[in-house]
mmCIF file of C-alpha atoms in Angstrom:
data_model
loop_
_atom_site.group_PDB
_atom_site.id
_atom_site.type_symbol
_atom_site.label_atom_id
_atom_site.label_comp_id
_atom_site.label_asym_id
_atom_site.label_seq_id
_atom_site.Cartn_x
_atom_site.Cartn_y
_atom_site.Cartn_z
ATOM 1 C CA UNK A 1 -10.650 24.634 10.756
ATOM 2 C CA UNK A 2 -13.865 24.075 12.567
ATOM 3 C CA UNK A 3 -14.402 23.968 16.072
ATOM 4 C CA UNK A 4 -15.924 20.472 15.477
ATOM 5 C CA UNK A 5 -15.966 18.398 12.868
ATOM 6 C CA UNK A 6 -18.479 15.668 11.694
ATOM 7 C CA UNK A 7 -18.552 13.378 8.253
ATOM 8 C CA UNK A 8 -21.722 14.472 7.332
ATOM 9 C CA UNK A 9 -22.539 11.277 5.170
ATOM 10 C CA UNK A 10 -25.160 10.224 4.753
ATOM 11 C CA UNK A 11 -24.289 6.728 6.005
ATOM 12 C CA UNK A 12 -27.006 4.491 4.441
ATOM 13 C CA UNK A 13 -26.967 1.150 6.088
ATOM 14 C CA UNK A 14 -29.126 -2.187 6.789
ATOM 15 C CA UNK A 15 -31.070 -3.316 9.762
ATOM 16 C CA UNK A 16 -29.131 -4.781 12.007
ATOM 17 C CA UNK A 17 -25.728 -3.333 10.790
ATOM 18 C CA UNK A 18 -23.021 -1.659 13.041
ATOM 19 C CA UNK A 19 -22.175 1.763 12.300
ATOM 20 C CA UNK A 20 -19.616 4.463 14.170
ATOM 21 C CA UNK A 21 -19.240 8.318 13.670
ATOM 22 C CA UNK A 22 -16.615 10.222 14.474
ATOM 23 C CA UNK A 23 -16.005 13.759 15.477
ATOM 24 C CA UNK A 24 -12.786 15.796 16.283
ATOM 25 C CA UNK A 25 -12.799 19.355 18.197
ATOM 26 C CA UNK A 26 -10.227 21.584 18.253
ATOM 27 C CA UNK A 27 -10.275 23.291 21.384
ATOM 28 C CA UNK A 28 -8.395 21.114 23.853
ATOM 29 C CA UNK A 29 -9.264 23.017 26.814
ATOM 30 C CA UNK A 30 -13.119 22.022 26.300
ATOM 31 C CA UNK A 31 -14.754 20.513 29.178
ATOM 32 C CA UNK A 32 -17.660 18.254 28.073
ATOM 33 C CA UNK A 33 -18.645 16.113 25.234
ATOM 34 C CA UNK A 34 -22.102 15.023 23.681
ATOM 35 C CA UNK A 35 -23.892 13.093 21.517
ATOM 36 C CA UNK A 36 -27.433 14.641 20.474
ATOM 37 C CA UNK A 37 -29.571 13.156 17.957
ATOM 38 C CA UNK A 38 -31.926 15.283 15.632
ATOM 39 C CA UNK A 39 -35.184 14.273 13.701
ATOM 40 C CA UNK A 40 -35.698 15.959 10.670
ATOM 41 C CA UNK A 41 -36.925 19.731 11.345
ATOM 42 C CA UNK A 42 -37.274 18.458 14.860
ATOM 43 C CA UNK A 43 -35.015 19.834 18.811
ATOM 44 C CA UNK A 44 -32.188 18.033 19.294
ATOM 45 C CA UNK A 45 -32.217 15.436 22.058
ATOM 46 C CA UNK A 46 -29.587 14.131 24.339
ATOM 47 C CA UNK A 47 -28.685 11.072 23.658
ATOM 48 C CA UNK A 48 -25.317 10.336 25.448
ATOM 49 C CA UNK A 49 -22.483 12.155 27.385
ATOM 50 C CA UNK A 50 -19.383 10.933 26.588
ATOM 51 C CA UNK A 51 -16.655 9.885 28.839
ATOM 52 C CA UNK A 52 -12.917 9.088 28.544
ATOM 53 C CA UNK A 53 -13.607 5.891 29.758
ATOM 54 C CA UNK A 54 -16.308 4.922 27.748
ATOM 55 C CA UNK A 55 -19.694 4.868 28.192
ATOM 56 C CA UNK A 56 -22.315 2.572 26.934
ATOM 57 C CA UNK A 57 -26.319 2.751 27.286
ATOM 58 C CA UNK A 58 -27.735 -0.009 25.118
ATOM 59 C CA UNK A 59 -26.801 -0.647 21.753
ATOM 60 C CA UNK A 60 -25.079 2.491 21.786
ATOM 61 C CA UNK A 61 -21.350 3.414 22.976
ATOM 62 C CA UNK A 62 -19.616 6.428 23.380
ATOM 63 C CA UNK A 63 -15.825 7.084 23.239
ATOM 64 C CA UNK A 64 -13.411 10.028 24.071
ATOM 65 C CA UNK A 65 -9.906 10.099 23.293
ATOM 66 C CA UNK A 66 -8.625 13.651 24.785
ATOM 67 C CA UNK A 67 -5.342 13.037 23.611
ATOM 68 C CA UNK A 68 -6.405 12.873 19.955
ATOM 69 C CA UNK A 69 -9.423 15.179 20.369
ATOM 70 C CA UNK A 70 -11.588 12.713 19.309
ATOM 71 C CA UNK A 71 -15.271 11.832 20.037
ATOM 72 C CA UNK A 72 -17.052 8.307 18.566
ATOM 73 C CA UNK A 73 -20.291 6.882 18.460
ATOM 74 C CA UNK A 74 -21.117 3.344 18.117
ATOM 75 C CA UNK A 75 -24.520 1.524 17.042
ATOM 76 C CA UNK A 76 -24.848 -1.746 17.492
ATOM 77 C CA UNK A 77 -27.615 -4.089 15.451
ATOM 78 C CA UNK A 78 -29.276 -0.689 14.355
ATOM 79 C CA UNK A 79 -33.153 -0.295 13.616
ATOM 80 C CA UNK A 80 -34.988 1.445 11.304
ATOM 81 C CA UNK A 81 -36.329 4.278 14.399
ATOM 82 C CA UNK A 82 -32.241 4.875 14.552
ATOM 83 C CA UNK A 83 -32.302 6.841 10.888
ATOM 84 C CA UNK A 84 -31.718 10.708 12.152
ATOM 85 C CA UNK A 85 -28.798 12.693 12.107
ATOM 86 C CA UNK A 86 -26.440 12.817 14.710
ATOM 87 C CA UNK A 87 -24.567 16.031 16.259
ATOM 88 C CA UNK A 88 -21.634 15.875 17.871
ATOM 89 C CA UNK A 89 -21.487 18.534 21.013
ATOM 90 C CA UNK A 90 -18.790 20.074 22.518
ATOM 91 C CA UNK A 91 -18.906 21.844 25.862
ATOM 92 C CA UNK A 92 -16.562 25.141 26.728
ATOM 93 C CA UNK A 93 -16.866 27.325 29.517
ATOM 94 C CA UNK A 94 -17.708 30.880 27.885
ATOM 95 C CA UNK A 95 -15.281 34.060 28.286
ATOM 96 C CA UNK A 96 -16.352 35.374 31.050
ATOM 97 C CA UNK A 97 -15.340 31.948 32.689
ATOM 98 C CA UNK A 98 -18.799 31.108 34.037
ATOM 99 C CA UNK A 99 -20.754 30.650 30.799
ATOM 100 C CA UNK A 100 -21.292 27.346 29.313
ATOM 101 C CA UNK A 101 -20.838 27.079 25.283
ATOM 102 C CA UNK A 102 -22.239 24.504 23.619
ATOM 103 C CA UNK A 103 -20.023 23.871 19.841
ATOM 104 C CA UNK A 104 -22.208 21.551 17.902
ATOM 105 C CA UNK A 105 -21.196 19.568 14.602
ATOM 106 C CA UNK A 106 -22.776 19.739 11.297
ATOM 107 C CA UNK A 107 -24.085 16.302 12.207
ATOM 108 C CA UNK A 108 -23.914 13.294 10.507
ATOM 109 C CA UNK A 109 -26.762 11.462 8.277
ATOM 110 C CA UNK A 110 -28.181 8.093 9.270
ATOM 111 C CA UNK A 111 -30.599 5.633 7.530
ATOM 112 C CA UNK A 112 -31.378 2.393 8.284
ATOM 113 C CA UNK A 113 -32.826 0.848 5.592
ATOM 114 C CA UNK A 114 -35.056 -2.961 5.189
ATOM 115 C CA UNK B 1 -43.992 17.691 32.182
ATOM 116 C CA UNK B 2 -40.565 19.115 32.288
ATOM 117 C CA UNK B 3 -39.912 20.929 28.851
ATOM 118 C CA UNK B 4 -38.956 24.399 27.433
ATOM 119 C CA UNK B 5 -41.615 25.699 25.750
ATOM 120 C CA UNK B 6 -41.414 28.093 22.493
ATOM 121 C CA UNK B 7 -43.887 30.361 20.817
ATOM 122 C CA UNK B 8 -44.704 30.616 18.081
ATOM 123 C CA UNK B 9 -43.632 27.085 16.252
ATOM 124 C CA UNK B 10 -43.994 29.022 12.625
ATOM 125 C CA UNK B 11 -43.940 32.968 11.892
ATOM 126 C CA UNK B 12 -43.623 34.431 8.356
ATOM 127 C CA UNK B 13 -43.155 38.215 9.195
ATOM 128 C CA UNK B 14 -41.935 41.289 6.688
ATOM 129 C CA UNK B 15 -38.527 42.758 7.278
ATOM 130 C CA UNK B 16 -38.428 45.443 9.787
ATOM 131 C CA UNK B 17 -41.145 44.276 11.684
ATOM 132 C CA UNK B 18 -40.107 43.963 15.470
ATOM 133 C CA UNK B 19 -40.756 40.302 16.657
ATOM 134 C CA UNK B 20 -40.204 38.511 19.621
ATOM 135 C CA UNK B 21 -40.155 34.816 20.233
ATOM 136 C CA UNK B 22 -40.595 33.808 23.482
ATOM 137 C CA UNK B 23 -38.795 30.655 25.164
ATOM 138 C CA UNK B 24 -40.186 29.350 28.855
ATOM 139 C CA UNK B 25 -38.875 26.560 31.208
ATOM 140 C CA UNK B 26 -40.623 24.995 34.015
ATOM 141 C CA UNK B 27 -37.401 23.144 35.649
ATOM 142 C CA UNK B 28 -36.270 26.231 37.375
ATOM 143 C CA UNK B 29 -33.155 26.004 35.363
ATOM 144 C CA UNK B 30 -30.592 28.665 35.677
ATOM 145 C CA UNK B 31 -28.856 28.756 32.364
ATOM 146 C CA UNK B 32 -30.890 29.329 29.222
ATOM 147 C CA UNK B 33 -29.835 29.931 25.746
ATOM 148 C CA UNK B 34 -30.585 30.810 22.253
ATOM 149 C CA UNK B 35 -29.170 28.597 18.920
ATOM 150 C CA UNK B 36 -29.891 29.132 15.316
ATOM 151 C CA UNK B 37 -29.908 26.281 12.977
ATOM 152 C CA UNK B 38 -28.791 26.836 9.520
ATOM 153 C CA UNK B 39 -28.183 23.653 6.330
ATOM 154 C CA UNK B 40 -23.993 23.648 6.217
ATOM 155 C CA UNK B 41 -23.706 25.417 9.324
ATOM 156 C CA UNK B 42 -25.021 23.693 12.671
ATOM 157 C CA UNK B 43 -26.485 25.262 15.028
ATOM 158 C CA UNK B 44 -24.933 28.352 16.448
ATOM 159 C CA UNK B 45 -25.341 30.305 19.787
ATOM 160 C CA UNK B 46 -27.218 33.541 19.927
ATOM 161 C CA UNK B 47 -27.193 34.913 23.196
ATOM 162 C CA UNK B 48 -26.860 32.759 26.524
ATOM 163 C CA UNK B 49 -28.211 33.878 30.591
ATOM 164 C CA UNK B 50 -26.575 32.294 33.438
ATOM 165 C CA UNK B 51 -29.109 33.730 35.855
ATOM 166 C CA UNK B 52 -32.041 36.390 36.052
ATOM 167 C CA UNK B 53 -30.774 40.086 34.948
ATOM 168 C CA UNK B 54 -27.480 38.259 33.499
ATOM 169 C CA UNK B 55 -26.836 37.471 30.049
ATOM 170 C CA UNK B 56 -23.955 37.593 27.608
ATOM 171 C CA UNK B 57 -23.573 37.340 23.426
ATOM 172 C CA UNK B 58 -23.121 33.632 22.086
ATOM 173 C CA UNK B 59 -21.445 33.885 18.066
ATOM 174 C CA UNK B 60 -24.095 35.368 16.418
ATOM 175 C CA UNK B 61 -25.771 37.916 18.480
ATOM 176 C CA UNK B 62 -25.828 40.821 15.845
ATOM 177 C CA UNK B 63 -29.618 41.533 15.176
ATOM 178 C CA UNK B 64 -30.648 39.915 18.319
ATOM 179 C CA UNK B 65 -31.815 41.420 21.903
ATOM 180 C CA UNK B 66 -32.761 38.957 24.775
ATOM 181 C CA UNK B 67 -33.545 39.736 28.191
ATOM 182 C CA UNK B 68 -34.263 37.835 31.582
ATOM 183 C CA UNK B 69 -36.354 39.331 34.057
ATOM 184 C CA UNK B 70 -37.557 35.962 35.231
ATOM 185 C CA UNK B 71 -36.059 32.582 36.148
ATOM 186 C CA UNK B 72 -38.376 30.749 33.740
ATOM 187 C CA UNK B 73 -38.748 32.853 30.386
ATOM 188 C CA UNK B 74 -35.633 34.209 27.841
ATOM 189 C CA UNK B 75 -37.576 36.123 25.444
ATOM 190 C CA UNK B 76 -35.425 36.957 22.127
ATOM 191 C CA UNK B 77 -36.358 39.807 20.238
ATOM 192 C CA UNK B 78 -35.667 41.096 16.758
ATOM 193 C CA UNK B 79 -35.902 44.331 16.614
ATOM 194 C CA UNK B 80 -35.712 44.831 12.843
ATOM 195 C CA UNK B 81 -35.870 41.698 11.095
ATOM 196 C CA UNK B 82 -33.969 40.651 8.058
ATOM 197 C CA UNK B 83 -34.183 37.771 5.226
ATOM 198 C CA UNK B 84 -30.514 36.102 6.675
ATOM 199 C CA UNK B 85 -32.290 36.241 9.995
ATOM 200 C CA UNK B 86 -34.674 33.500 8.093
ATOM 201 C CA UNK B 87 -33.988 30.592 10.103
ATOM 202 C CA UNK B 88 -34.888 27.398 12.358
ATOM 203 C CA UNK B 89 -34.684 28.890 16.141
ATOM 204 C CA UNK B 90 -33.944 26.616 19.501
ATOM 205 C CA UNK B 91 -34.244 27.655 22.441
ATOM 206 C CA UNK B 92 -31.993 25.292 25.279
ATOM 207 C CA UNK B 93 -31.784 25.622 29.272
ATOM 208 C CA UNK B 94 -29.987 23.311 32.332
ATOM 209 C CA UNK B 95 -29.059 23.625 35.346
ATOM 210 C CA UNK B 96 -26.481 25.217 36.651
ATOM 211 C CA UNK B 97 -25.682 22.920 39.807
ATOM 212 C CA UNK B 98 -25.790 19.192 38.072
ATOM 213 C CA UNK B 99 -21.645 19.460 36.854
ATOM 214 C CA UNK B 100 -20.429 19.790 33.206
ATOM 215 C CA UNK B 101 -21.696 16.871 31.999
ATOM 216 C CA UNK B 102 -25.629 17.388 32.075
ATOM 217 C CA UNK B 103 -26.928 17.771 29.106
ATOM 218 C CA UNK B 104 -29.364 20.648 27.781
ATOM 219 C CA UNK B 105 -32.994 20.432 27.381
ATOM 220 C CA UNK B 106 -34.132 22.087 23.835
ATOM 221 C CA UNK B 107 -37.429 23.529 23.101
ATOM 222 C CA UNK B 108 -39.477 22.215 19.724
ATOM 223 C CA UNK B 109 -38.028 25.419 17.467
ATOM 224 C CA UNK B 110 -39.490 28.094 16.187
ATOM 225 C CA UNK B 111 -39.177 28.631 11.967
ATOM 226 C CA UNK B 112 -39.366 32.094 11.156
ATOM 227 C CA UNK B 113 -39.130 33.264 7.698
ATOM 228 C CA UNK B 114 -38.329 37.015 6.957
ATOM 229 C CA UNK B 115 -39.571 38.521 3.505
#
């Protein structure tokens, strides 16, 4: 099983549409959770942190269930500029306890289409 | 402007040919680390510092030498380069005071193809 786990669609969906991803990890000792979103060819940039109790910066929303091991992200009334694929990002402290680890998804395929 | 810098953005090079590509940060970030980025696979963690003169092997480190003499630059080295070393290269740094939940700051990539 992978450490974390992305659909890795692509999702192909209209202006203005609502789409969610989902992620599971595996490790349930992991500290931290991330979205990052990543242009084609291009760094991957921060887009949220996620939170147990939600968090929400715009038309996007982030979700962490820690019971289920489960990480979701939400866009609301999406735009073309959203199309990119998104990585789910999971944070673990390394081995020798002071390291951090960054576990990323495969990422998930977005297009926003006219 | 804040930003991690990498050099060079492209580099087609012939196996066996010792490279380095160099990674610099002017946020006087502590923690600095090296991902590759392969189709099916993700991106996966070279080698990792958590301070000058400290570092410490991420999943992939075979083929791979780093060092870190100074807060702002994590040079990573090849010392014999190989085709399945062919790949898209981040560098990443934060720092190490602002809590779990501060995200990491990822340099423009470096593609380096080995022939």
């Amino acid at each position: 099983r992978k450490e974390v786990e992305q659909d890795p669609g692509p999702f192909n969906v209209p202006e203005g549409a609502t789409v969610a991803f989902n992620c599971t990890y595996s490790n349930s000792a992991s500290q931290s959770f991330f979205w990052y979103r990543q242009d084609c060819r291009k760094e991957p940039k921060l887009l949220m942190s996620v939170y147990s109790s939600g968090n929400e910066d715009g038309r996007f929303t982030a979700q962490l269930n820690r019971a289920s091991q489960y990480i979701s992200l939400l866009i609301r009334d999406s735009k073309l500029s959203d199309s990119a694929t998104y990585l789910c990002v999971v944070n673990n402290r390394g081995l020798t306890g002071g390291g951090n680890k960054l576990t990323f998804g495969t990422g998930t395929q977005l297009k926003v289409e006219l | 402007e804040a930003q991690v810098t990498q050099n060079p953005r492209y580099l087609i090079t012939v196996t066996g040919k010792k490279l380095t590509v160099t990674c610099s940060q002017n946020m006087n970030h502590e923690y600095m680390s090296w991902y590759r980025q392969d189709p099916g696979l993700g991106l996966r963690q070279i080698y990792y510092s958590m301070n000058v003169e400290v570092t410490d092997k991420g999943d992939v480190p075979e083929g791979y030498k780093v060092s870190r003499k100074e807060k702002r630059n994590f040079p990573l080295i090849l010392e014999s380069p190989s085709p399945n070393q062919t790949s898209l290269y981040f560098c990443a740094s934060r720092p190490w005071d602002r809590g779990d939940n501060y995200g990491y700051t990822f340099g423009s990539g470096t593609r380096l193809t080995v022939v």
